[in-house]
GROMACS .gro file of C-alpha atoms in nm:
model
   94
    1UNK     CA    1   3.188   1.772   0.444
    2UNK     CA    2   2.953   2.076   0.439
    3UNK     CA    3   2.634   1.870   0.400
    4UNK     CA    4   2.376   2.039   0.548
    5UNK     CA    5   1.976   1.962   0.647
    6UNK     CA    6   1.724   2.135   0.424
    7UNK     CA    7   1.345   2.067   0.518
    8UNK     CA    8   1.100   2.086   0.280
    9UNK     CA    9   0.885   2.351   0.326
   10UNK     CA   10   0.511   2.228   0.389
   11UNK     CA   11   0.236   2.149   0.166
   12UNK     CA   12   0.498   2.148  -0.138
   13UNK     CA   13   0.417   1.789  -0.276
   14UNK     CA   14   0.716   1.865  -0.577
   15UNK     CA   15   0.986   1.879  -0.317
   16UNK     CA   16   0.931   1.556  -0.171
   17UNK     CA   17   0.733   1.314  -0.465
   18UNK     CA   18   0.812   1.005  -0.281
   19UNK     CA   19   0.667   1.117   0.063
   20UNK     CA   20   0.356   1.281  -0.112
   21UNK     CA   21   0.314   0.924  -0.347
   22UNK     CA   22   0.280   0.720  -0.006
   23UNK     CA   23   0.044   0.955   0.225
   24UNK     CA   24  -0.149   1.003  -0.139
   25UNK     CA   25  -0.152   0.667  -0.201
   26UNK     CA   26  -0.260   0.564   0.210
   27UNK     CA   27  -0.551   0.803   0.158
   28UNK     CA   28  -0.722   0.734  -0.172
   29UNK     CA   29  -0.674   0.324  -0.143
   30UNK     CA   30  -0.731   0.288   0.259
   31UNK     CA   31  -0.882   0.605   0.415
   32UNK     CA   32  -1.073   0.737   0.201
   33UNK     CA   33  -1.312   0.385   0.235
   34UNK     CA   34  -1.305   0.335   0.649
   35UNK     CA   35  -1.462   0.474   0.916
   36UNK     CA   36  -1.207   0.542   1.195
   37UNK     CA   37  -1.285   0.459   1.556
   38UNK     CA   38  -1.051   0.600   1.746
   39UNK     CA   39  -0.647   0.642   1.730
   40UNK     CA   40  -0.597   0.220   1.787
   41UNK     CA   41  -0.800   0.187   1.539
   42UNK     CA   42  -0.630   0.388   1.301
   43UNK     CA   43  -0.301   0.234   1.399
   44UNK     CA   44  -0.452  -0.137   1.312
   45UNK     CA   45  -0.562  -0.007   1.011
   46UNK     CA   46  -0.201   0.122   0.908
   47UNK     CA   47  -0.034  -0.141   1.011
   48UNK     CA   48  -0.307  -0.367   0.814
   49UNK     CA   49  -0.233  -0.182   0.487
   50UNK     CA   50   0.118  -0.169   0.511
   51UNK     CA   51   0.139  -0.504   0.549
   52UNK     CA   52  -0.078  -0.526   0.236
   53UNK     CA   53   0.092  -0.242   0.045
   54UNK     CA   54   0.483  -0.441   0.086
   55UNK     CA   55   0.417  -0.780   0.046
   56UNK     CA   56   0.077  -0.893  -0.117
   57UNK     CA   57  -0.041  -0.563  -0.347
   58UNK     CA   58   0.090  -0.605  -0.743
   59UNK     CA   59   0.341  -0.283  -0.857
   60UNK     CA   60   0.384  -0.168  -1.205
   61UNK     CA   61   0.758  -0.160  -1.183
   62UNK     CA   62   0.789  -0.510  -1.086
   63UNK     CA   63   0.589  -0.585  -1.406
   64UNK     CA   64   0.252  -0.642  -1.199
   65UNK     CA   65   0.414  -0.866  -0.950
   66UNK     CA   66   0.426  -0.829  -0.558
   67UNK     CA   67   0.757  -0.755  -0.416
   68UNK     CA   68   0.802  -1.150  -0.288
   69UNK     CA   69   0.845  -1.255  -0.575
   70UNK     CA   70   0.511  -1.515  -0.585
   71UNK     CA   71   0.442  -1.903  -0.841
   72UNK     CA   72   0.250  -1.869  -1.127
   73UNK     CA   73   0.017  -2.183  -0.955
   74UNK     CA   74  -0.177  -2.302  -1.280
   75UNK     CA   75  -0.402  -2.552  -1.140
   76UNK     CA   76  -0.649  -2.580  -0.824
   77UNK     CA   77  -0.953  -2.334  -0.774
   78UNK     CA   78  -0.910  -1.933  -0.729
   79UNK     CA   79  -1.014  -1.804  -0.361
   80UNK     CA   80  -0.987  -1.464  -0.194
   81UNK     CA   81  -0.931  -1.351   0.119
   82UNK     CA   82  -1.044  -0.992   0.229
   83UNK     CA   83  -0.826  -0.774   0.397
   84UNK     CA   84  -0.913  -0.426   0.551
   85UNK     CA   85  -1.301  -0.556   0.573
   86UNK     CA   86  -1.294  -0.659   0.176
   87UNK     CA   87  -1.136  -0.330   0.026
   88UNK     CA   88  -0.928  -0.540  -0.115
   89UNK     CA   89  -0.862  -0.890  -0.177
   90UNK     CA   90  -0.582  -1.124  -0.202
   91UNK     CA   91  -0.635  -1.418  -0.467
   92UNK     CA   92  -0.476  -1.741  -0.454
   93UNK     CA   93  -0.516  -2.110  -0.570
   94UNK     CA   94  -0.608  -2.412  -0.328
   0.00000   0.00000   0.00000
């Protein structure tokens, strides 16, 4: 088919926006705020925010919603959980 593999040459955040987005993204919301203990720690931090970024953190593309799609709960009182030490919070009714 003739397709061949072209790498993007490095430091060149306009070839690759979506790659660039995410690291950018990981740094200014996550790493930018904790202290790093060591490489496990980093890892558990990673995995914390990814976990964070896919399922619980609002996107403007899905209209401020998270990607599981979540109720509208209208009635009970509003409580948040920390996550990542309290750099951010999830907010929910009970």
């Amino acid at each position: 088919m003739g397709i061949r593999d072209r790498p993007t040459a490095p430091r060149s955040p306009w070839q690759n926006g979506h790659s660039e987005r995410l690291i950018g993204s990981i740094r200014r919301e996550c790493l930018h705020h904790v202290v790093l203990l060591g490489e496990a720690h980093l890892r558990q931090v990673l995995a914390t925010y990814a976990d964070y970024y896919n399922e619980l953190r609002t996107h403007r593309s899905l209209t401020k919603d998270t990607p599981p799609h979540r109720i509208v709960e209208r009635f009970g009182t509003i409580t948040s959980r920390p996550i990542l030490g309290g750099l951010h919070h999830q907010y929910c009714r009970i």
